[in-house]
PDB file of N, CA and C in Angstrom:
ATOM      1  N   UNK F   1       0.811  -1.194   0.000  1.00 88.00           N
ATOM      2  CA  UNK F   1       0.000   0.000   0.000  1.00 88.00           C
ATOM      3  C   UNK F   1       0.858   1.264   0.000  1.00 88.00           C
ATOM      4  N   UNK F   2       2.069   1.160   0.558  1.00 86.00           N
ATOM      5  CA  UNK F   2       2.947   2.333   0.535  1.00 86.00           C
ATOM      6  C   UNK F   2       3.279   2.725  -0.898  1.00 86.00           C
ATOM      7  N   UNK F   3       3.501   1.757  -1.766  1.00 86.00           N
ATOM      8  CA  UNK F   3       3.785   2.079  -3.167  1.00 86.00           C
ATOM      9  C   UNK F   3       2.589   2.790  -3.785  1.00 86.00           C
ATOM     10  N   UNK F   4       1.393   2.319  -3.528  1.00 88.00           N
ATOM     11  CA  UNK F   4       0.192   2.952  -4.078  1.00 88.00           C
ATOM     12  C   UNK F   4       0.041   4.379  -3.550  1.00 88.00           C
ATOM     13  N   UNK F   5       0.411   4.602  -2.302  1.00 87.00           N
ATOM     14  CA  UNK F   5       0.329   5.947  -1.729  1.00 87.00           C
ATOM     15  C   UNK F   5       1.403   6.863  -2.301  1.00 87.00           C
ATOM     16  N   UNK F   6       2.599   6.314  -2.533  1.00 84.00           N
ATOM     17  CA  UNK F   6       3.738   7.134  -2.967  1.00 84.00           C
ATOM     18  C   UNK F   6       3.783   7.341  -4.479  1.00 84.00           C
ATOM     19  N   UNK F   7       3.273   6.405  -5.235  1.00 81.00           N
ATOM     20  CA  UNK F   7       3.426   6.450  -6.692  1.00 81.00           C
ATOM     21  C   UNK F   7       2.263   7.162  -7.366  1.00 81.00           C
ATOM     22  N   UNK F   8       1.975   8.360  -6.910  1.00 80.00           N
ATOM     23  CA  UNK F   8       0.885   9.130  -7.503  1.00 80.00           C
ATOM     24  C   UNK F   8       1.334   9.900  -8.739  1.00 80.00           C
ATOM     25  N   UNK F   9       2.646   9.984  -8.929  1.00 79.00           N
ATOM     26  CA  UNK F   9       3.142  10.643 -10.130  1.00 79.00           C
ATOM     27  C   UNK F   9       3.825   9.609 -11.026  1.00 79.00           C
ATOM     28  N   UNK F  10       3.831   9.829 -12.327  1.00 86.00           N
ATOM     29  CA  UNK F  10       4.394   8.850 -13.264  1.00 86.00           C
ATOM     30  C   UNK F  10       5.868   8.523 -13.018  1.00 86.00           C
ATOM     31  N   UNK F  11       6.657   9.487 -12.576  1.00 87.00           N
ATOM     32  CA  UNK F  11       8.089   9.249 -12.355  1.00 87.00           C
ATOM     33  C   UNK F  11       8.298   8.201 -11.264  1.00 87.00           C
ATOM     34  N   UNK F  12       7.603   8.347 -10.143  1.00 85.00           N
ATOM     35  CA  UNK F  12       7.736   7.379  -9.053  1.00 85.00           C
ATOM     36  C   UNK F  12       7.213   6.019  -9.480  1.00 85.00           C
ATOM     37  N   UNK F  13       6.100   5.976 -10.178  1.00 86.00           N
ATOM     38  CA  UNK F  13       5.525   4.707 -10.630  1.00 86.00           C
ATOM     39  C   UNK F  13       6.485   4.006 -11.593  1.00 86.00           C
ATOM     40  N   UNK F  14       7.142   4.763 -12.474  1.00 91.00           N
ATOM     41  CA  UNK F  14       8.088   4.180 -13.426  1.00 91.00           C
ATOM     42  C   UNK F  14       9.332   3.626 -12.736  1.00 91.00           C
ATOM     43  N   UNK F  15       9.657   4.130 -11.549  1.00 89.00           N
ATOM     44  CA  UNK F  15      10.796   3.609 -10.797  1.00 89.00           C
ATOM     45  C   UNK F  15      10.598   2.136 -10.458  1.00 89.00           C
ATOM     46  N   UNK F  16       9.358   1.731 -10.343  1.00 90.00           N
ATOM     47  CA  UNK F  16       9.049   0.372  -9.919  1.00 90.00           C
ATOM     48  C   UNK F  16       8.947   0.301  -8.409  1.00 90.00           C
ATOM     49  N   UNK F  17       8.238  -0.712  -7.953  1.00 89.00           N
ATOM     50  CA  UNK F  17       7.936  -0.831  -6.531  1.00 89.00           C
ATOM     51  C   UNK F  17       9.194  -0.932  -5.666  1.00 89.00           C
ATOM     52  N   UNK F  18      10.119  -1.809  -6.014  1.00 91.00           N
ATOM     53  CA  UNK F  18      11.295  -2.028  -5.171  1.00 91.00           C
ATOM     54  C   UNK F  18      12.133  -0.764  -5.016  1.00 91.00           C
ATOM     55  N   UNK F  19      12.419  -0.093  -6.115  1.00 92.00           N
ATOM     56  CA  UNK F  19      13.244   1.111  -6.055  1.00 92.00           C
ATOM     57  C   UNK F  19      12.514   2.251  -5.342  1.00 92.00           C
ATOM     58  N   UNK F  20      11.234   2.420  -5.634  1.00 89.00           N
ATOM     59  CA  UNK F  20      10.466   3.497  -5.000  1.00 89.00           C
ATOM     60  C   UNK F  20      10.367   3.291  -3.490  1.00 89.00           C
ATOM     61  N   UNK F  21      10.144   2.056  -3.058  1.00 87.00           N
ATOM     62  CA  UNK F  21       9.991   1.799  -1.631  1.00 87.00           C
ATOM     63  C   UNK F  21      11.312   1.855  -0.873  1.00 87.00           C
ATOM     64  N   UNK F  22      12.416   1.704  -1.574  1.00 88.00           N
ATOM     65  CA  UNK F  22      13.714   1.773  -0.894  1.00 88.00           C
ATOM     66  C   UNK F  22      14.201   3.218  -0.737  1.00 88.00           C
ATOM     67  N   UNK F  23      13.573   4.153  -1.429  1.00 87.00           N
ATOM     68  CA  UNK F  23      13.950   5.561  -1.308  1.00 87.00           C
ATOM     69  C   UNK F  23      13.582   6.069   0.088  1.00 87.00           C
ATOM     70  N   UNK F  24      14.505   6.777   0.726  1.00 84.00           N
ATOM     71  CA  UNK F  24      14.285   7.245   2.102  1.00 84.00           C
ATOM     72  C   UNK F  24      13.002   8.055   2.239  1.00 84.00           C
ATOM     73  N   UNK F  25      12.719   8.901   1.258  1.00 84.00           N
ATOM     74  CA  UNK F  25      11.530   9.750   1.377  1.00 84.00           C
ATOM     75  C   UNK F  25      10.239   8.942   1.401  1.00 84.00           C
ATOM     76  N   UNK F  26      10.277   7.680   0.967  1.00 86.00           N
ATOM     77  CA  UNK F  26       9.098   6.815   1.014  1.00 86.00           C
ATOM     78  C   UNK F  26       9.155   5.816   2.170  1.00 86.00           C
ATOM     79  N   UNK F  27      10.272   5.135   2.329  1.00 85.00           N
ATOM     80  CA  UNK F  27      10.340   4.073   3.335  1.00 85.00           C
ATOM     81  C   UNK F  27      10.214   4.615   4.759  1.00 85.00           C
ATOM     82  N   UNK F  28      10.509   5.872   4.974  1.00 88.00           N
ATOM     83  CA  UNK F  28      10.406   6.401   6.339  1.00 88.00           C
ATOM     84  C   UNK F  28       8.968   6.458   6.845  1.00 88.00           C
ATOM     85  N   UNK F  29       8.002   6.257   5.966  1.00 86.00           N
ATOM     86  CA  UNK F  29       6.607   6.224   6.407  1.00 86.00           C
ATOM     87  C   UNK F  29       6.250   4.921   7.113  1.00 86.00           C
ATOM     88  N   UNK F  30       7.092   3.888   6.965  1.00 85.00           N
ATOM     89  CA  UNK F  30       6.811   2.613   7.616  1.00 85.00           C
ATOM     90  C   UNK F  30       7.955   2.063   8.456  1.00 85.00           C
ATOM     91  N   UNK F  31       9.195   2.497   8.209  1.00 89.00           N
ATOM     92  CA  UNK F  31      10.321   1.913   8.938  1.00 89.00           C
ATOM     93  C   UNK F  31      10.162   2.158  10.434  1.00 89.00           C
ATOM     94  N   UNK F  32      10.600   1.179  11.213  1.00 90.00           N
ATOM     95  CA  UNK F  32      10.476   1.217  12.671  1.00 90.00           C
ATOM     96  C   UNK F  32       9.025   1.458  13.100  1.00 90.00           C
ATOM     97  N   UNK F  33       8.088   0.829  12.384  1.00 91.00           N
ATOM     98  CA  UNK F  33       6.669   1.008  12.700  1.00 91.00           C
ATOM     99  C   UNK F  33       6.397   0.605  14.141  1.00 91.00           C
ATOM    100  N   UNK F  34       5.553   1.372  14.813  1.00 92.00           N
ATOM    101  CA  UNK F  34       5.173   1.101  16.188  1.00 92.00           C
ATOM    102  C   UNK F  34       5.659   2.165  17.152  1.00 92.00           C
ATOM    103  N   UNK F  35       6.217   3.243  16.603  1.00 91.00           N
ATOM    104  CA  UNK F  35       6.629   4.360  17.454  1.00 91.00           C
ATOM    105  C   UNK F  35       5.385   4.997  18.064  1.00 91.00           C
ATOM    106  N   UNK F  36       5.574   5.763  19.104  1.00 89.00           N
ATOM    107  CA  UNK F  36       4.451   6.488  19.704  1.00 89.00           C
ATOM    108  C   UNK F  36       3.828   7.382  18.634  1.00 89.00           C
ATOM    109  N   UNK F  37       2.509   7.303  18.494  1.00 88.00           N
ATOM    110  CA  UNK F  37       1.795   8.101  17.508  1.00 88.00           C
ATOM    111  C   UNK F  37       1.502   7.380  16.211  1.00 88.00           C
ATOM    112  N   UNK F  38       2.156   6.230  15.947  1.00 93.00           N
ATOM    113  CA  UNK F  38       1.881   5.472  14.723  1.00 93.00           C
ATOM    114  C   UNK F  38       0.512   4.817  14.825  1.00 93.00           C
ATOM    115  N   UNK F  39      -0.320   5.040  13.828  1.00 95.00           N
ATOM    116  CA  UNK F  39      -1.669   4.481  13.815  1.00 95.00           C
ATOM    117  C   UNK F  39      -2.034   4.102  12.390  1.00 95.00           C
ATOM    118  N   UNK F  40      -2.737   2.977  12.236  1.00 95.00           N
ATOM    119  CA  UNK F  40      -3.107   2.527  10.893  1.00 95.00           C
ATOM    120  C   UNK F  40      -4.429   1.770  10.918  1.00 95.00           C
ATOM    121  N   UNK F  41      -5.027   1.701   9.744  1.00 96.00           N
ATOM    122  CA  UNK F  41      -6.221   0.889   9.531  1.00 96.00           C
ATOM    123  C   UNK F  41      -6.106   0.277   8.139  1.00 96.00           C
ATOM    124  N   UNK F  42      -6.580  -0.947   7.992  1.00 96.00           N
ATOM    125  CA  UNK F  42      -6.481  -1.674   6.729  1.00 96.00           C
ATOM    126  C   UNK F  42      -7.884  -2.017   6.252  1.00 96.00           C
ATOM    127  N   UNK F  43      -8.115  -1.850   4.958  1.00 96.00           N
ATOM    128  CA  UNK F  43      -9.400  -2.219   4.352  1.00 96.00           C
ATOM    129  C   UNK F  43      -9.231  -3.557   3.647  1.00 96.00           C
ATOM    130  N   UNK F  44     -10.140  -4.480   3.937  1.00 96.00           N
ATOM    131  CA  UNK F  44     -10.114  -5.790   3.294  1.00 96.00           C
ATOM    132  C   UNK F  44     -11.479  -6.107   2.701  1.00 96.00           C
ATOM    133  N   UNK F  45     -11.476  -6.936   1.680  1.00 95.00           N
ATOM    134  CA  UNK F  45     -12.725  -7.360   1.051  1.00 95.00           C
ATOM    135  C   UNK F  45     -13.387  -8.434   1.911  1.00 95.00           C
ATOM    136  N   UNK F  46     -14.639  -8.786   1.600  1.00 96.00           N
ATOM    137  CA  UNK F  46     -15.303  -9.853   2.359  1.00 96.00           C
ATOM    138  C   UNK F  46     -14.547 -11.184   2.331  1.00 96.00           C
ATOM    139  N   UNK F  47     -13.780 -11.422   1.249  1.00 95.00           N
ATOM    140  CA  UNK F  47     -12.999 -12.665   1.183  1.00 95.00           C
ATOM    141  C   UNK F  47     -11.548 -12.447   1.644  1.00 95.00           C
ATOM    142  N   UNK F  48     -11.321 -11.412   2.451  1.00 94.00           N
ATOM    143  CA  UNK F  48     -10.053 -11.114   3.128  1.00 94.00           C
ATOM    144  C   UNK F  48      -8.913 -10.790   2.162  1.00 94.00           C
ATOM    145  N   UNK F  49      -9.196 -10.092   1.094  1.00 93.00           N
ATOM    146  CA  UNK F  49      -8.142  -9.590   0.218  1.00 93.00           C
ATOM    147  C   UNK F  49      -7.866  -8.138   0.585  1.00 93.00           C
ATOM    148  N   UNK F  50      -6.591  -7.800   0.653  1.00 94.00           N
ATOM    149  CA  UNK F  50      -6.188  -6.441   1.009  1.00 94.00           C
ATOM    150  C   UNK F  50      -6.602  -5.461  -0.088  1.00 94.00           C
ATOM    151  N   UNK F  51      -7.325  -4.418   0.284  1.00 96.00           N
ATOM    152  CA  UNK F  51      -7.791  -3.408  -0.663  1.00 96.00           C
ATOM    153  C   UNK F  51      -7.051  -2.088  -0.518  1.00 96.00           C
ATOM    154  N   UNK F  52      -6.732  -1.735   0.704  1.00 95.00           N
ATOM    155  CA  UNK F  52      -6.067  -0.464   0.934  1.00 95.00           C
ATOM    156  C   UNK F  52      -5.700  -0.296   2.387  1.00 95.00           C
ATOM    157  N   UNK F  53      -5.030   0.797   2.657  1.00 95.00           N
ATOM    158  CA  UNK F  53      -4.632   1.094   4.028  1.00 95.00           C
ATOM    159  C   UNK F  53      -4.471   2.598   4.182  1.00 95.00           C
ATOM    160  N   UNK F  54      -4.648   3.058   5.389  1.00 95.00           N
ATOM    161  CA  UNK F  54      -4.399   4.451   5.732  1.00 95.00           C
ATOM    162  C   UNK F  54      -3.628   4.441   7.047  1.00 95.00           C
ATOM    163  N   UNK F  55      -2.631   5.286   7.132  1.00 94.00           N
ATOM    164  CA  UNK F  55      -1.835   5.345   8.349  1.00 94.00           C
ATOM    165  C   UNK F  55      -1.296   6.751   8.541  1.00 94.00           C
ATOM    166  N   UNK F  56      -0.973   7.044   9.800  1.00 94.00           N
ATOM    167  CA  UNK F  56      -0.336   8.322  10.066  1.00 94.00           C
ATOM    168  C   UNK F  56       0.745   8.154  11.111  1.00 94.00           C
ATOM    169  N   UNK F  57       1.694   9.083  11.058  1.00 94.00           N
ATOM    170  CA  UNK F  57       2.792   9.085  12.019  1.00 94.00           C
ATOM    171  C   UNK F  57       3.368  10.486  12.139  1.00 94.00           C
ATOM    172  N   UNK F  58       4.042  10.714  13.234  1.00 94.00           N
ATOM    173  CA  UNK F  58       4.683  11.993  13.499  1.00 94.00           C
ATOM    174  C   UNK F  58       6.109  11.988  12.958  1.00 94.00           C
ATOM    175  N   UNK F  59       6.561  13.136  12.494  1.00 93.00           N
ATOM    176  CA  UNK F  59       7.927  13.299  12.012  1.00 93.00           C
ATOM    177  C   UNK F  59       8.590  14.444  12.760  1.00 93.00           C
ATOM    178  N   UNK F  60       9.905  14.475  12.677  1.00 92.00           N
ATOM    179  CA  UNK F  60      10.664  15.545  13.322  1.00 92.00           C
ATOM    180  C   UNK F  60      11.007  16.617  12.295  1.00 92.00           C
ATOM    181  N   UNK F  61      11.375  17.770  12.780  1.00 94.00           N
ATOM    182  CA  UNK F  61      11.769  18.855  11.893  1.00 94.00           C
ATOM    183  C   UNK F  61      13.080  18.512  11.174  1.00 94.00           C
ATOM    184  N   UNK F  62      13.929  17.697  11.805  1.00 94.00           N
ATOM    185  CA  UNK F  62      15.196  17.286  11.197  1.00 94.00           C
ATOM    186  C   UNK F  62      15.017  16.274  10.073  1.00 94.00           C
ATOM    187  N   UNK F  63      13.931  15.498  10.115  1.00 90.00           N
ATOM    188  CA  UNK F  63      13.657  14.486   9.087  1.00 90.00           C
ATOM    189  C   UNK F  63      12.163  14.513   8.762  1.00 90.00           C
ATOM    190  N   UNK F  64      11.708  15.603   8.151  1.00 92.00           N
ATOM    191  CA  UNK F  64      10.272  15.765   7.906  1.00 92.00           C
ATOM    192  C   UNK F  64       9.771  14.846   6.798  1.00 92.00           C
ATOM    193  N   UNK F  65       8.472  14.636   6.795  1.00 87.00           N
ATOM    194  CA  UNK F  65       7.831  13.904   5.718  1.00 87.00           C
ATOM    195  C   UNK F  65       7.422  14.861   4.606  1.00 87.00           C
ATOM    196  N   UNK F  66       6.716  14.330   3.627  1.00 86.00           N
ATOM    197  CA  UNK F  66       6.316  15.086   2.444  1.00 86.00           C
ATOM    198  C   UNK F  66       5.450  16.303   2.785  1.00 86.00           C
ATOM    199  N   UNK F  67       4.514  16.122   3.697  1.00 86.00           N
ATOM    200  CA  UNK F  67       3.599  17.209   4.042  1.00 86.00           C
ATOM    201  C   UNK F  67       3.803  17.741   5.448  1.00 86.00           C
ATOM    202  N   UNK F  68       5.039  17.776   5.907  1.00 91.00           N
ATOM    203  CA  UNK F  68       5.345  18.173   7.278  1.00 91.00           C
ATOM    204  C   UNK F  68       4.810  19.571   7.593  1.00 91.00           C
ATOM    205  N   UNK F  69       4.134  19.665   8.738  1.00 94.00           N
ATOM    206  CA  UNK F  69       3.628  20.938   9.243  1.00 94.00           C
ATOM    207  C   UNK F  69       4.296  21.258  10.577  1.00 94.00           C
ATOM    208  N   UNK F  70       4.291  20.269  11.461  1.00 94.00           N
ATOM    209  CA  UNK F  70       4.813  20.463  12.809  1.00 94.00           C
ATOM    210  C   UNK F  70       5.044  19.093  13.439  1.00 94.00           C
ATOM    211  N   UNK F  71       5.868  19.055  14.469  1.00 94.00           N
ATOM    212  CA  UNK F  71       6.086  17.799  15.186  1.00 94.00           C
ATOM    213  C   UNK F  71       4.840  17.351  15.938  1.00 94.00           C
ATOM    214  N   UNK F  72       3.845  18.213  16.035  1.00 94.00           N
ATOM    215  CA  UNK F  72       2.614  17.901  16.758  1.00 94.00           C
ATOM    216  C   UNK F  72       1.486  17.418  15.858  1.00 94.00           C
ATOM    217  N   UNK F  73       1.673  17.485  14.540  1.00 93.00           N
ATOM    218  CA  UNK F  73       0.641  17.081  13.588  1.00 93.00           C
ATOM    219  C   UNK F  73       1.131  15.894  12.767  1.00 93.00           C
ATOM    220  N   UNK F  74       0.436  14.758  12.844  1.00 94.00           N
ATOM    221  CA  UNK F  74       0.877  13.595  12.075  1.00 94.00           C
ATOM    222  C   UNK F  74       0.619  13.773  10.583  1.00 94.00           C
ATOM    223  N   UNK F  75       1.398  13.058   9.786  1.00 92.00           N
ATOM    224  CA  UNK F  75       1.172  13.020   8.344  1.00 92.00           C
ATOM    225  C   UNK F  75       0.361  11.784   8.014  1.00 92.00           C
ATOM    226  N   UNK F  76      -0.590  11.942   7.135  1.00 91.00           N
ATOM    227  CA  UNK F  76      -1.477  10.866   6.725  1.00 91.00           C
ATOM    228  C   UNK F  76      -1.035  10.317   5.376  1.00 91.00           C
ATOM    229  N   UNK F  77      -1.017   9.007   5.251  1.00 90.00           N
ATOM    230  CA  UNK F  77      -0.751   8.350   3.971  1.00 90.00           C
ATOM    231  C   UNK F  77      -1.905   7.388   3.700  1.00 90.00           C
ATOM    232  N   UNK F  78      -2.342   7.336   2.443  1.00 93.00           N
ATOM    233  CA  UNK F  78      -3.432   6.449   2.041  1.00 93.00           C
ATOM    234  C   UNK F  78      -3.014   5.732   0.777  1.00 93.00           C
ATOM    235  N   UNK F  79      -3.137   4.426   0.784  1.00 92.00           N
ATOM    236  CA  UNK F  79      -2.830   3.630  -0.397  1.00 92.00           C
ATOM    237  C   UNK F  79      -3.999   2.716  -0.715  1.00 92.00           C
ATOM    238  N   UNK F  80      -4.385   2.657  -1.965  1.00 94.00           N
ATOM    239  CA  UNK F  80      -5.489   1.805  -2.419  1.00 94.00           C
ATOM    240  C   UNK F  80      -5.012   1.042  -3.642  1.00 94.00           C
ATOM    241  N   UNK F  81      -5.265  -0.247  -3.684  1.00 91.00           N
ATOM    242  CA  UNK F  81      -4.867  -1.039  -4.841  1.00 91.00           C
ATOM    243  C   UNK F  81      -5.480  -0.442  -6.092  1.00 91.00           C
ATOM    244  N   UNK F  82      -4.693  -0.373  -7.149  1.00 86.00           N
ATOM    245  CA  UNK F  82      -5.131   0.272  -8.398  1.00 86.00           C
ATOM    246  C   UNK F  82      -6.427  -0.328  -8.931  1.00 86.00           C
ATOM    247  N   UNK F  83      -6.569  -1.631  -8.847  1.00 90.00           N
ATOM    248  CA  UNK F  83      -7.751  -2.277  -9.432  1.00 90.00           C
ATOM    249  C   UNK F  83      -9.051  -2.039  -8.672  1.00 90.00           C
ATOM    250  N   UNK F  84      -8.986  -1.438  -7.478  1.00 91.00           N
ATOM    251  CA  UNK F  84     -10.222  -1.157  -6.745  1.00 91.00           C
ATOM    252  C   UNK F  84     -10.456   0.338  -6.547  1.00 91.00           C
ATOM    253  N   UNK F  85      -9.598   1.158  -7.118  1.00 88.00           N
ATOM    254  CA  UNK F  85      -9.801   2.600  -7.002  1.00 88.00           C
ATOM    255  C   UNK F  85     -11.050   3.016  -7.760  1.00 88.00           C
ATOM    256  N   UNK F  86     -11.703   4.026  -7.238  1.00 82.00           N
ATOM    257  CA  UNK F  86     -12.884   4.551  -7.898  1.00 82.00           C
ATOM    258  C   UNK F  86     -14.132   4.005  -7.302  1.00 82.00           C
TER     259      UNK F  86
END
């Protein structure tokens, strides 16, 4: 789901999943998951297939995320499988 959340532009999508997810600006949304403030929810189909996920976490001013506002406001990421979007 992180790839689906991060690959909203053609350049990132063309990088491919492995390369895009290994980039620091993307992988920091999940690495060391479970820190204070990390929260997530997963959407699954009735037959238990993963459809999407939404999560948020806090970042520091020294290592901000894409939409950093403050150390007190978490950043939200949402990823939905391409075949179920819409």
